[in-house]
Structure formats: structure tokens, C-alpha cells
Short mmCIF file of C-alpha atoms and ligand atoms in Angstrom, two decimals:
data_model
loop_
_atom_site.label_atom_id
_atom_site.label_comp_id
_atom_site.label_asym_id
_atom_site.label_seq_id
_atom_site.Cartn_x
_atom_site.Cartn_y
_atom_site.Cartn_z
CA UNK A 1 162.28 26.06 183.84
CA UNK A 2 158.65 26.39 185.03
CA UNK A 3 157.70 26.79 188.63
CA UNK A 4 154.14 26.67 189.97
CA UNK A 5 153.02 27.60 193.49
CA UNK A 6 149.74 26.34 195.02
CA UNK A 7 148.53 29.02 197.56
CA UNK A 8 148.71 32.64 196.82
CA UNK A 9 148.74 33.83 200.52
CA UNK A 10 151.23 35.71 202.68
CA UNK A 11 153.95 33.29 201.81
CA UNK A 12 153.37 32.05 198.43
CA UNK A 13 152.68 35.50 196.71
CA UNK A 14 155.65 37.23 198.12
CA UNK A 15 158.18 34.32 197.75
CA UNK A 16 157.05 33.78 194.22
CA UNK A 17 157.38 37.41 193.24
CA UNK A 18 160.90 37.43 194.58
CA UNK A 19 161.90 34.27 192.65
CA UNK A 20 160.39 35.89 189.43
CA UNK A 21 162.19 39.01 190.10
CA UNK A 22 165.46 37.29 190.45
CA UNK A 23 165.19 34.59 187.88
CA UNK A 24 163.71 36.27 184.68
CA UNK A 25 164.36 33.13 182.81
CA UNK A 26 161.93 31.12 185.08
CA UNK A 27 158.26 31.27 184.49
CA UNK A 28 156.52 31.40 187.74
CA UNK A 29 152.78 30.59 188.01
CA UNK A 30 150.97 31.29 191.42
CA UNK A 31 147.51 29.55 191.50
CA UNK A 32 144.86 29.56 194.34
CA UNK A 33 141.43 27.96 194.55
CA UNK A 34 140.12 31.27 195.83
CA UNK A 35 139.14 33.23 192.70
CA UNK A 36 138.67 36.60 194.54
CA UNK A 37 142.13 36.48 195.85
CA UNK A 38 143.85 35.58 192.28
CA UNK A 39 141.87 38.53 190.97
CA UNK A 40 143.08 40.92 193.52
CA UNK A 41 146.70 39.74 192.73
CA UNK A 42 146.10 40.62 189.23
CA UNK A 43 144.60 43.95 190.10
CA UNK A 44 146.22 47.14 191.23
CA UNK A 45 145.28 46.51 195.15
CA UNK A 46 147.11 43.37 196.02
CA UNK A 47 145.56 40.92 198.77
CA UNK A 48 148.73 41.09 200.81
CA UNK A 49 150.13 44.35 202.17
CA UNK A 50 153.94 44.24 202.40
CA UNK A 51 156.14 47.14 202.02
CA UNK A 52 158.05 46.92 198.50
CA UNK A 53 155.84 44.12 197.22
CA UNK A 54 153.76 46.11 194.89
CA UNK A 55 156.75 47.37 192.99
CA UNK A 56 158.24 43.93 192.43
CA UNK A 57 154.84 42.40 191.36
CA UNK A 58 154.37 45.44 188.68
CA UNK A 59 157.79 44.84 187.38
CA UNK A 60 157.27 40.91 186.89
CA UNK A 61 153.59 40.40 186.41
CA UNK A 62 152.79 39.50 182.85
CA UNK A 63 156.49 38.92 182.12
CA UNK A 64 157.31 35.85 184.07
CA UNK A 65 155.06 36.08 186.90
CA UNK A 66 151.28 34.84 186.58
CA UNK A 67 148.27 34.56 189.00
CA UNK A 68 145.71 31.97 187.89
CA UNK A 69 142.99 29.73 189.25
CA UNK A 70 143.76 26.99 186.95
CA UNK A 71 145.58 24.77 189.33
CA UNK A 72 145.65 21.56 187.08
CA UNK A 73 147.07 23.49 184.11
CA UNK A 74 149.96 24.91 186.17
CA UNK A 75 150.87 21.78 187.82
CA UNK A 76 150.95 19.78 184.39
CA UNK A 77 153.55 22.32 182.86
CA UNK A 78 155.60 22.83 186.10
CA UNK A 79 158.96 21.25 186.80
CA UNK A 80 158.96 22.49 190.36
CA UNK A 81 155.83 22.91 192.51
CA UNK A 82 155.79 24.89 195.69
CA UNK A 83 153.07 23.91 198.16
CA UNK A 84 152.10 27.07 200.20
CA UNK A 85 148.51 26.34 201.29
CA UNK A 86 147.54 27.17 204.94
CA UNK A 87 147.73 24.50 207.58
CA UNK A 88 145.58 25.70 210.45
CA UNK A 89 145.27 24.21 213.83
CA UNK A 90 142.63 21.40 213.80
CA UNK A 91 139.46 22.32 215.22
CA UNK A 92 137.93 18.95 215.42
CA UNK A 93 138.62 15.28 216.26
CA UNK A 94 141.90 13.99 217.39
CA UNK A 95 144.40 16.37 218.17
CA UNK A 96 141.89 19.34 218.12
CA UNK A 97 143.39 22.61 219.28
CA UNK A 98 147.06 21.28 218.72
CA UNK A 99 147.73 19.14 215.75
CA UNK A 100 147.98 20.76 212.19
CA UNK A 101 144.99 20.19 209.92
CA UNK A 102 146.73 18.62 206.84
CA UNK A 103 143.55 18.32 204.59
CA UNK A 104 144.60 21.03 202.34
CA UNK A 105 148.12 19.36 201.86
CA UNK A 106 146.59 16.14 201.23
CA UNK A 107 144.12 17.28 198.62
CA UNK A 108 147.05 19.19 196.87
CA UNK A 109 149.08 15.95 196.59
CA UNK A 110 146.18 14.10 195.24
CA UNK A 111 145.78 16.65 192.62
CA UNK A 112 149.38 16.55 191.75
CA UNK A 113 149.44 12.87 191.64
CA UNK A 114 146.16 12.97 189.17
CA UNK A 115 147.42 15.60 186.83
CA UNK A 116 151.19 15.01 186.55
CA UNK A 117 152.35 13.59 183.28
CA UNK A 118 155.98 13.92 184.08
CA UNK A 119 158.11 13.73 187.26
CA UNK A 120 157.98 16.52 189.48
CA UNK A 121 159.84 18.20 192.40
CA UNK A 122 157.40 18.93 194.95
CA UNK A 123 158.47 21.46 197.58
CA UNK A 124 156.87 22.07 200.93
CA UNK A 125 156.64 25.53 201.88
CA UNK A 126 153.84 25.52 204.26
CA UNK A 127 154.94 24.60 207.93
CA UNK A 128 153.81 21.17 208.56
CA UNK A 129 154.45 18.75 211.43
CA UNK A 130 157.50 16.62 210.99
CA UNK A 131 157.12 13.72 208.53
CA UNK A 132 154.36 15.11 206.44
CA UNK A 133 156.78 14.58 203.39
CA UNK A 134 155.99 11.10 204.14
CA UNK A 135 152.30 11.32 203.62
CA UNK A 136 152.91 13.58 200.29
CA UNK A 137 155.32 10.77 198.95
CA UNK A 138 152.93 7.98 200.12
CA UNK A 139 150.02 9.55 198.15
CA UNK A 140 152.17 10.33 195.19
CA UNK A 141 153.85 6.81 195.13
CA UNK A 142 150.41 5.00 195.54
CA UNK A 143 148.93 7.07 192.71
CA UNK A 144 151.92 7.53 190.36
CA UNK A 145 153.00 3.93 190.06
CA UNK A 146 150.56 3.24 187.30
CA UNK A 147 152.14 5.85 184.90
CA UNK A 148 155.71 4.91 186.12
CA UNK A 149 156.44 8.59 187.51
CA UNK A 150 158.71 9.04 190.38
CA UNK A 151 158.49 12.45 192.11
CA UNK A 152 160.74 14.06 194.63
CA UNK A 153 159.49 15.75 197.73
CA UNK A 154 161.63 18.55 199.30
CA UNK A 155 161.22 20.62 202.45
CA UNK A 156 161.93 24.34 202.11
CA UNK A 157 160.30 26.31 205.09
CA UNK A 158 159.81 29.93 204.84
CA UNK A 159 161.45 32.15 207.52
CA UNK A 160 160.11 35.38 206.24
CA UNK A 161 158.56 37.60 208.77
CA UNK A 162 155.42 39.52 207.76
CA UNK A 163 155.91 43.40 207.38
CA UNK A 164 159.57 42.68 206.52
CA UNK A 165 158.97 39.99 203.79
CA UNK A 166 160.61 41.51 201.02
CA UNK A 167 163.78 42.44 202.96
CA UNK A 168 163.85 38.81 204.44
CA UNK A 169 163.41 37.32 201.06
CA UNK A 170 166.14 39.56 199.37
CA UNK A 171 168.68 38.87 202.07
CA UNK A 172 167.72 35.73 204.01
CA UNK A 173 169.92 34.86 206.97
CA UNK A 174 169.61 31.15 205.63
CA UNK A 175 167.56 29.20 203.13
CA UNK A 176 166.90 25.68 204.42
CA UNK A 177 166.27 22.76 202.02
CA UNK A 178 165.68 19.18 203.29
CA UNK A 179 165.59 16.14 201.05
CA UNK A 180 166.16 12.38 200.78
CA UNK A 181 169.69 11.40 200.95
CA UNK A 182 169.38 9.38 197.58
CA UNK A 183 170.87 10.27 194.26
CA UNK A 184 167.47 11.35 193.07
CA UNK A 185 166.90 13.44 196.26
CA UNK A 186 170.26 15.09 195.93
CA UNK A 187 169.69 15.92 192.35
CA UNK A 188 166.37 17.39 193.38
CA UNK A 189 167.99 19.45 196.05
CA UNK A 190 170.69 20.78 193.65
CA UNK A 191 167.90 21.94 191.23
CA UNK A 192 166.34 24.13 194.06
CA UNK A 193 169.69 25.35 195.47
CA UNK A 194 170.41 26.65 191.94
CA UNK A 195 167.12 28.45 191.97
CA UNK A 196 168.09 30.53 195.30
CA UNK A 197 171.68 30.57 194.32
CA UNK A 198 170.88 33.34 191.87
CA UNK A 199 170.67 35.82 194.59
CA UNK A 200 171.46 34.21 197.83
CA UNK A 201 175.16 33.31 198.74
CA UNK A 202 175.71 29.61 198.53
CA UNK A 203 177.08 29.49 201.91
CA UNK A 204 173.59 30.61 203.33
CA UNK A 205 171.87 27.78 201.62
CA UNK A 206 171.98 24.77 203.88
CA UNK A 207 170.83 21.30 202.86
CA UNK A 208 169.67 18.60 205.49
CA UNK A 209 167.70 15.49 205.55
CA UNK A 210 163.88 15.97 205.31
CA UNK A 211 163.00 15.55 208.78
CA UNK A 212 165.80 18.03 210.17
CA UNK A 213 164.40 20.49 207.85
CA UNK A 214 160.76 20.15 208.69
CA UNK A 215 161.47 20.12 212.35
CA UNK A 216 163.86 23.19 212.28
CA UNK A 217 160.98 25.42 211.12
CA UNK A 218 158.83 24.33 214.25
CA UNK A 219 161.95 24.85 216.53
CA UNK A 220 162.89 28.28 215.23
CA UNK A 221 159.33 29.48 215.81
CA UNK A 222 159.26 27.98 219.24
CA UNK A 223 162.54 29.44 220.24
CA UNK A 224 161.46 32.93 218.99
CA UNK A 225 158.12 32.87 220.75
CA UNK A 226 159.76 31.52 223.92
CA UNK A 227 162.01 34.68 224.18
CA UNK A 228 158.94 36.85 224.07
CA UNK A 229 157.10 34.75 226.66
CA UNK A 230 160.05 34.83 228.88
CA UNK A 231 160.53 38.68 228.80
CA UNK A 232 156.69 39.08 228.91
CA UNK A 233 156.82 37.02 232.13
CA UNK A 234 159.52 39.41 233.48
CA UNK A 235 157.27 42.32 232.46
CA UNK A 236 154.87 41.33 235.21
CA UNK A 237 157.57 40.91 237.76
CA UNK A 238 158.75 44.53 236.75
CA UNK A 239 155.49 45.90 237.36
CA UNK A 240 155.38 44.37 240.88
CA UNK A 241 158.91 45.42 241.85
CA UNK A 242 159.74 48.66 240.15
CA UNK A 243 162.20 47.49 237.68
CA UNK A 244 161.61 48.64 234.06
CA UNK A 245 161.36 45.78 231.57
CA UNK A 246 162.99 47.73 228.60
CA UNK A 247 165.95 48.33 230.83
CA UNK A 248 166.18 44.90 231.86
CA UNK A 249 166.07 43.71 228.25
CA UNK A 250 168.72 46.17 227.19
CA UNK A 251 171.04 45.16 229.99
CA UNK A 252 170.67 41.40 229.43
CA UNK A 253 170.54 41.93 225.47
CA UNK A 254 174.12 43.38 225.70
CA UNK A 255 175.21 39.94 226.47
CA UNK A 256 176.30 38.53 223.17
CA UNK A 257 175.22 35.15 224.24
CA UNK A 258 171.61 36.47 224.63
CA UNK A 259 171.57 39.26 222.10
CA UNK A 260 169.21 42.01 221.69
CA UNK A 261 166.56 40.76 219.49
CA UNK A 262 163.09 39.47 220.32
CA UNK A 263 163.23 40.97 223.66
CA UNK A 264 160.69 43.46 223.33
CA UNK A 265 157.80 43.26 225.77
CA UNK A 266 154.59 43.41 224.41
CA UNK A 267 150.74 42.88 224.88
CA UNK A 268 151.55 39.25 223.59
CA UNK A 269 152.72 37.91 220.42
CA UNK A 270 150.37 37.04 217.39
CA UNK A 271 150.55 35.91 213.80
CA UNK A 272 150.02 32.88 212.00
CA UNK A 273 152.91 31.00 213.07
CA UNK A 274 154.13 31.08 216.56
CA UNK A 275 151.09 29.57 218.56
CA UNK A 276 150.20 27.08 215.64
CA UNK A 277 153.83 25.76 215.40
CA UNK A 278 154.25 25.54 219.10
CA UNK A 279 151.11 23.59 219.41
CA UNK A 280 152.19 21.43 216.78
CA UNK A 281 155.42 20.75 218.49
CA UNK A 282 153.55 19.96 221.59
CA UNK A 283 151.47 17.55 219.74
CA UNK A 284 154.45 15.97 218.31
CA UNK A 285 155.89 15.33 221.80
CA UNK A 286 152.81 13.94 223.18
CA UNK A 287 152.84 11.49 220.14
CA UNK A 288 156.36 10.41 220.79
CA UNK A 289 155.70 9.89 224.59
CA UNK A 290 157.45 12.90 225.95
CA UNK A 291 154.80 14.71 227.94
CA UNK A 292 157.32 16.71 229.78
CA UNK A 293 158.67 18.26 226.67
CA UNK A 294 155.22 18.94 225.53
CA UNK A 295 154.19 20.77 228.61
CA UNK A 296 157.43 22.68 228.73
CA UNK A 297 156.71 24.16 225.34
CA UNK A 298 153.07 24.41 225.94
CA UNK A 299 153.66 26.87 228.68
CA UNK A 300 155.02 29.38 226.14
CA UNK A 301 151.53 29.66 224.57
CA UNK A 302 149.90 29.76 228.00
CA UNK A 303 152.09 32.61 229.14
CA UNK A 304 151.32 34.42 225.90
CA UNK A 305 147.46 33.97 226.56
CA UNK A 306 147.92 35.34 230.14
CA UNK A 307 149.76 38.41 228.92
CA UNK A 308 146.86 39.28 226.57
CA UNK A 309 144.32 38.92 229.16
CA UNK A 310 146.50 40.68 231.84
CA UNK A 311 146.44 43.88 229.59
CA UNK A 312 142.64 43.93 229.20
CA UNK A 313 142.42 43.24 233.10
CA UNK A 314 144.61 46.22 233.74
CA UNK A 315 142.52 48.45 231.88
CA UNK A 316 139.37 47.55 233.61
CA UNK A 317 141.18 47.91 236.91
CA UNK A 318 142.79 51.09 236.33
CA UNK A 319 139.37 52.53 235.18
CA UNK A 320 138.17 52.27 238.64
CA UNK A 321 137.08 48.53 238.02
CA UNK A 322 134.58 49.12 235.63
CA UNK A 323 134.52 49.98 231.93
CA UNK A 324 130.80 49.32 231.39
CA UNK A 325 129.54 51.94 228.82
CA UNK A 326 132.84 53.68 228.82
CA UNK A 327 134.30 54.22 225.50
CA UNK A 328 137.75 52.76 224.89
CA UNK A 329 139.83 53.58 221.77
CA UNK A 330 141.78 50.58 220.58
CA UNK A 331 144.64 51.77 218.23
CA UNK A 332 145.84 49.04 215.99
CA UNK A 333 144.31 45.42 215.09
CA UNK A 334 147.10 43.93 213.07
CA UNK A 335 149.40 41.38 214.87
CA UNK A 336 152.44 43.59 214.30
CA UNK A 337 153.02 47.04 212.22
CA UNK A 338 153.42 46.95 208.54
CA UNK A 339 150.92 44.15 207.87
CA UNK A 340 147.28 43.63 207.36
CA UNK A 341 147.24 40.25 208.73
CA UNK A 342 145.17 39.79 211.93
CA UNK A 343 145.66 36.12 212.51
CA UNK A 344 145.94 35.34 216.18
CA UNK A 345 146.55 39.15 216.92
CA UNK A 346 146.60 40.18 220.58
CA UNK A 347 144.09 42.77 219.74
CA UNK A 348 141.36 40.06 219.40
CA UNK A 349 141.60 39.07 223.00
CA UNK A 350 141.91 42.57 224.22
CA UNK A 351 138.83 43.68 222.35
CA UNK A 352 136.81 40.73 223.19
CA UNK A 353 137.52 40.82 226.90
CA UNK A 354 136.65 44.71 226.83
CA UNK A 355 133.36 44.10 225.09
CA UNK A 356 132.61 41.29 227.65
CA UNK A 357 133.12 43.90 230.35
CA UNK A 358 130.38 45.82 228.61
CA UNK A 359 132.69 48.78 227.34
CA UNK A 360 131.98 50.64 224.08
CA UNK A 361 135.20 49.90 221.86
CA UNK A 362 136.17 51.78 218.92
CA UNK A 363 138.96 50.26 216.85
CA UNK A 364 141.28 52.05 214.37
CA UNK A 365 143.94 50.35 212.31
CA UNK A 366 145.54 51.98 209.20
CA UNK A 367 145.65 48.86 207.12
CA UNK A 368 142.83 46.47 208.47
CA UNK A 369 139.21 46.98 207.09
CA UNK A 370 136.28 47.46 209.24
CA UNK A 371 134.61 44.44 207.90
CA UNK A 372 137.45 42.42 208.81
CA UNK A 373 137.66 43.67 212.17
CA UNK A 374 134.10 42.95 212.89
CA UNK A 375 134.43 39.44 211.33
CA UNK A 376 137.31 38.56 213.34
CA UNK A 377 136.22 39.78 216.68
CA UNK A 378 132.46 38.70 216.64
CA UNK A 379 132.26 35.95 213.94
CA UNK A 380 130.12 35.75 210.84
CA UNK A 381 126.97 37.37 210.82
CA UNK A 382 127.10 38.42 214.44
CA UNK A 383 126.19 42.15 215.28
CA UNK A 384 127.49 44.04 218.42
CA UNK A 385 126.73 47.70 218.47
CA UNK A 386 129.26 48.06 221.07
CA UNK A 387 131.98 47.44 218.79
CA UNK A 388 132.75 50.37 216.36
CA UNK A 389 135.61 51.01 213.89
CA UNK A 390 137.01 54.46 213.16
CA UNK A 391 138.91 55.95 210.19
CA UNK A 392 141.41 57.62 212.22
CA UNK A 393 142.96 57.78 215.67
CA UNK A 394 141.51 61.06 216.47
CA UNK A 395 138.02 59.89 215.56
CA UNK A 396 138.58 56.72 217.68
CA UNK A 397 139.83 58.76 220.84
CA UNK A 398 137.07 61.37 220.61
CA UNK A 399 135.12 61.18 223.84
CA UNK A 400 137.11 58.02 224.92
CA UNK A 401 137.95 57.38 228.53
CA UNK A 402 141.04 55.51 227.62
CA UNK A 403 143.37 54.83 224.51
CA UNK A 404 145.06 51.38 224.38
CA UNK A 405 147.74 50.96 221.89
CA UNK A 406 147.84 47.22 220.81
CA UNK A 407 149.95 47.42 217.58
CA UNK A 408 153.23 49.51 217.13
CA UNK A 409 152.38 51.45 214.09
CA UNK A 410 154.70 54.22 213.39
CA UNK A 411 151.90 56.82 212.88
CA UNK A 412 150.88 56.12 216.58
CA UNK A 413 154.13 57.65 217.71
CA UNK A 414 153.73 60.89 216.36
CA UNK A 415 150.11 61.73 216.98
CA UNK A 416 149.03 65.06 218.31
CA UNK A 417 148.53 63.86 221.74
CA UNK A 418 147.46 67.34 223.24
CA UNK A 419 144.72 67.33 220.76
CA UNK A 420 143.61 63.97 221.62
CA UNK A 421 143.84 64.92 225.32
CA UNK A 422 141.52 67.67 224.66
CA UNK A 423 138.68 65.54 223.23
CA UNK A 424 138.79 62.87 226.03
CA UNK A 425 136.92 63.08 229.58
CA UNK A 426 139.38 63.27 232.56
CA UNK A 427 141.09 61.61 233.97
CA UNK A 428 142.31 60.46 230.44
CA UNK A 429 144.08 57.09 230.50
CA UNK A 430 146.69 55.76 227.98
CA UNK A 431 147.74 52.30 227.94
CA UNK A 432 150.88 51.46 225.95
CA UNK A 433 150.78 47.68 224.93
CA UNK A 434 153.82 48.25 222.99
CA UNK A 435 156.00 50.66 224.99
CA UNK A 436 156.49 52.80 221.72
CA UNK A 437 154.85 56.15 222.83
CA UNK A 438 156.72 59.26 224.19
CA UNK A 439 155.74 58.69 227.86
CA UNK A 440 157.16 61.96 229.42
CA UNK A 441 155.43 64.02 226.96
CA UNK A 442 152.06 62.28 227.58
CA UNK A 443 152.54 62.75 231.21
CA UNK A 444 153.23 66.61 230.90
CA UNK A 445 150.05 66.88 228.73
CA UNK A 446 148.29 65.37 231.67
CA UNK A 447 147.55 61.74 230.54
CA UNK A 448 147.67 58.87 233.09
CA UNK A 449 150.16 56.66 231.38
CA UNK A 450 150.44 52.65 231.75
CA UNK A 451 152.94 50.72 229.93
CA UNK A 452 154.12 46.91 229.96
CA UNK A 453 156.82 46.14 232.60
CA UNK A 454 157.05 49.49 234.11
C1 UDX B 501 151.56 30.27 205.21
C2 UDX B 501 152.09 28.84 205.26
O1 UDX B 501 151.83 28.30 204.18
C3 UDX B 501 151.57 28.36 206.56
O2 UDX B 501 152.13 26.97 206.54
C4 UDX B 501 152.37 28.96 207.57
O3 UDX B 501 152.43 28.34 208.79
C5 UDX B 501 151.53 30.23 207.65
O4 UDX B 501 151.97 30.88 206.57
P1 UDX B 501 149.97 31.78 204.41
O5 UDX B 501 150.44 32.02 203.08
O6 UDX B 501 150.12 32.88 205.53
O7 UDX B 501 150.49 30.45 204.91
O8 UDX B 501 148.48 31.31 204.40
P2 UDX B 501 147.16 31.97 203.40
O9 UDX B 501 147.27 33.39 203.57
O10 UDX B 501 145.85 31.42 204.11
O11 UDX B 501 147.32 31.33 202.00
C6 UDX B 501 146.96 30.05 201.67
C7 UDX B 501 146.40 29.99 200.39
O12 UDX B 501 146.24 28.63 200.00
C8 UDX B 501 144.91 30.62 200.29
O13 UDX B 501 144.71 31.72 199.60
C9 UDX B 501 144.19 29.45 199.86
O14 UDX B 501 142.90 29.66 199.20
C10 UDX B 501 145.01 28.56 199.18
N1 UDX B 501 144.60 27.10 198.99
C11 UDX B 501 144.48 26.50 200.19
C12 UDX B 501 144.51 26.61 197.89
O15 UDX B 501 144.70 27.25 196.71
N2 UDX B 501 144.12 25.35 197.98
C13 UDX B 501 143.94 24.42 198.85
O16 UDX B 501 143.49 23.40 198.90
C14 UDX B 501 143.96 25.08 200.00
C1 UDX B 502 157.40 34.79 212.41
C2 UDX B 502 158.87 34.33 212.37
O1 UDX B 502 159.68 35.49 212.81
C3 UDX B 502 159.41 33.93 210.89
O2 UDX B 502 160.72 33.82 210.93
C4 UDX B 502 158.51 32.73 210.54
O3 UDX B 502 158.64 32.33 209.13
C5 UDX B 502 156.84 33.12 210.54
O4 UDX B 502 156.64 33.60 211.88
P1 UDX B 502 155.87 36.68 211.87
O5 UDX B 502 154.78 35.82 212.54
O6 UDX B 502 155.42 37.35 210.50
O7 UDX B 502 157.21 35.78 211.83
O8 UDX B 502 156.19 37.89 212.81
P2 UDX B 502 157.31 38.13 213.99
O9 UDX B 502 158.07 39.57 213.52
O10 UDX B 502 158.22 37.05 214.27
O11 UDX B 502 156.41 38.47 215.33
C6 UDX B 502 155.51 37.79 215.74
C7 UDX B 502 154.71 38.34 216.91
O12 UDX B 502 155.66 38.61 218.14
C8 UDX B 502 154.33 39.64 216.57
O13 UDX B 502 153.00 39.75 217.05
C9 UDX B 502 155.17 40.59 217.27
O14 UDX B 502 154.57 42.02 217.69
C10 UDX B 502 155.71 39.92 218.36
N1 UDX B 502 156.84 40.32 219.03
C11 UDX B 502 158.15 40.12 218.20
C12 UDX B 502 156.89 40.79 220.33
O15 UDX B 502 155.95 41.00 221.01
N2 UDX B 502 158.27 41.17 220.86
C13 UDX B 502 159.32 41.05 220.09
O16 UDX B 502 160.41 41.33 220.51
C14 UDX B 502 159.28 40.45 218.91
#
């Protein structure tokens, strides 16, 4: 069997590497129109940082795992084609700011229709609005009729979280596969089930109809994000009342009906999925004439925007209502630890708000490059001398009035805080946006410590 995956990003790369590892008899080719990205996948420095991924790629690359820019050739040869291109939120026209931009999906469908010489099973990996499979099928049918080919479209949403992608792929809670309830559809689903069954127990592989599968992905992310916005809303109430949000989270999390996960109060959730998928859900609800449902979910995102701005505002207020020309060290820029992904990271909002208050911001992140930080905060070609990037936490904090921890990188928990304190003007402030630092120790040293929900 030959598998091709279009899109060599955070989802396509790790997922295909795992299939190649677990199915040595299957040839897996990952293609992307971005030649720089493909070159990186073929080099010793992979474009995606995920613990454990290097080792798997090293083991499989050149054996049954290949990275290439030859999209058409890979499509022609493949039996199964995964589509893992990005589906950003539309920035223009109808549904701007909410609907998913499906132009990459459409162009991929057209390329497949154009190139295929045999029937294919097309697997949607990208998160997309419900009924996108219909669009793909439509394009394929309209273009495939002539050469008599009948392709099958399956939905197989990715539930891996960045930073733990390898572990999530190795032992997923479930694999979800949606397909048409026709003999051809069932046959296609069986083919894909057999690929995953090489390492995932069969009772964890769920098959559903296409629309249930597409919708489940959006709903899973919406429910997870809702928990974070819920606990973050309570963090503000804790600060006002003297309750401690981590104690509240522990207490309610012991109720097995609620459970302990995804109750960590934070400066706000980020990542490529949560906001985009909720907005997508909102758009769908509006489209189907359900404005109450739409605004219910939309508020999860609004709550998150507020939480990010609230953190920046608290820094300004605490530093005697002005940060103009004060140096602020921002530790962490990725949207969470163990990834170099910065999409929708809370750090972007925090840094922008501080710059707007005329602060001098120095960012340090162990895995995100200085160029990327500047590009993401300021935009292409924009300069701002107030934004600097340091190569260590110590360099960032040297002479800073305050430290703000935005990402929960492990190395921040065990910094030499006395040393940091020594290099800062007094009073020295520390804002823990992730509640991960040793607060009693910091207070002993002399820091004024502020956290979320305490
Ligand atoms: C994934 C999912 O696919 C997306 O739906 C989900 O919601 C977020 O995560 P991800 O792998 O993180 O996307 O995206 P990205 O890292 O941007 O990778 C997508 C790749 O597809 C890019 O490398 C891009 O160059 C490639 N691409 C895009 C193509 O090769 N062809 C296209 O037509 C469009
Ligand atoms: C998410 C989903 O978990 C995954 O199943 C889906 O396929 C893709 O989207 P990801 O975006 O990689 O994965 O990260 P996740 O671990 O879910 O974290 C998202 C954001 O929420 C991060 O910014 C994280 O720091 C934040 N978060 C998470 C909290 O603030 N508190 C928590 O308790 C958990």
C-alpha cells in the first residue's frame, strides 16, 4: 500500500511519521508546496519541534517515509491520500473572522481530480467545517466522471495535542473515522481502520457517518476550550474574593463527573485549533439559524481574549499605572511548553499590549526564534526598537522592572531566582501567568509575586 499526505505541518508530519514507524510495509510520502519546509524535513533540524519525533523520523526516513515537493507524482501513486493542509479563519468576505478558509482544501481536491488515474481514498485530516467532505466529493465527481473513477472521502480528524504529539499518536484515546454508509464507503473505512489497527486496539477505533466525525472534532475542541474559559472566569472571581483558583480547581476536579484535566487557570489558551474551531462552530450555528447557540460558544472565545488583556492590564496597574520606558521581561512565547508553535499564543496579546503602553519588552523563549517573535508581534517588515529578544531568561531579566511568565516551560521553574532578583531594580515584580513558579521562595527572596486567580 502507498500513502500520500498533502501538508507537511504540525499534523501531517508527526502523524505520517507514526504510520511509517508502525507499518514498515506501507510507503508513506509527505508532500508540501513549501520547498523550504520539505528541505527541513529532509535535514537534521526538523521544522516541527516535538519531543521524540526526531528519533522516529531518523528511523523511518529513506526506508518507508519520504518528504517531497512533487505533489502530483505522490497523488498518482497513492492508494490513500491524507489531506492535512491548513484551514485558517477567513480574513475577507463572507464569514470573515469566523468561517474557515477552504481554498487550500478546494485546490487540493482539484489537483487530485486532475492527476488521479485510479480510484483513491481521500482522508480529511485538517479540521474543517461540517459538510466539507461534500465539497470535496462534488469536485471529484464533477471532474472524475470523464475517466470513470469513483473516489471515496473519509473524515479522520486529528486529536493530537502539540508537545505531546508522539505520545498521543502512540496511544490515542480514540481514532475517529467517518465515512459514507454505503458498501464502497464501508470498504474505504475498513481500509483505514486496518492501517491504525496495527498499533491501536480495535475498540478504540470508532467509525461514524461523515458528518458526525467532522462535527466531533469541532465539538471536542470547543468543550476543552470551554473548560479553560470557565476556570479562567473563576480566576478573576478568586482574585476579587481571596479564594485560590488552584485550590478551587483541585476541589472540583476531585468530583469524578468533572475530573481534574483542563482546569489549569492561565493567561489564556492559544494554539492553532481552539479559537479557530470554536469560531467555526459559531459560524455553522449562525448559518443554520441558531443565534443563541452561536453566541453561547462565541463567549468562550471572548472570555479568552479578556483573560489575555486582563493579564497585561494587571502588569501595568501593579507597576504604579505606568510601564512607559520600563523594561519588562516576557518569559515564553510559544502557546504552551514543549512546542515551537506560536499560533494564537497568549504571549502575542500580552507583548502587544505592553508595547502599546510604551514598555521596553524583552522576550525569551527556549524554542522560538527571534525572527519569528518579531514577525508574529509586529508583522512583516515592521520595526520597533522597544521589542527585543534575549537568548536566556537571565539576559531578559537583567535590569527589568518585572518578569512575566507566559509559557510554562520547565526551565522557568528552576531558574536561579536570587540571581535574577539581584539584577533587577526594586521593587522587583514577577507575574506568573501559568501558576508554575515557587511562590514562597520568590517572596522570601523579596519579589512581589502576582499570579492568576490568587
Ligand atoms: C493542522 C490541521 O491540518 C488544521 O486543520 C488544524 O486545524 C491545525 O493543524 P497544521 O499541520 O498545524 O494544520 O498546519 P501547518 O503547519 O500550517 O501545515 C499545513 C501545510 O500544508 C503547510 O506546510 C503548507 O505549506 C501546506 N499546504 C497548504 C500545501 O502543501 N498545499 C496547499 O495547497 C496548502
Ligand atoms: C488541542 C487539542 O487538545 C487537541 O486534541 C486538538 O487536536 C488540537 O487542539 P493543542 O492546541 O496542541 O491541542 O494544545 P492543548 O494542550 O489542548 O492546549 C491548548 C491551550 O490551552 C494552550 O495554550 C494551553 O496552555 C492552554 N491550557 C490547556 C490551559 O490554559 N489550561 C489547561 O488546563 C489546559
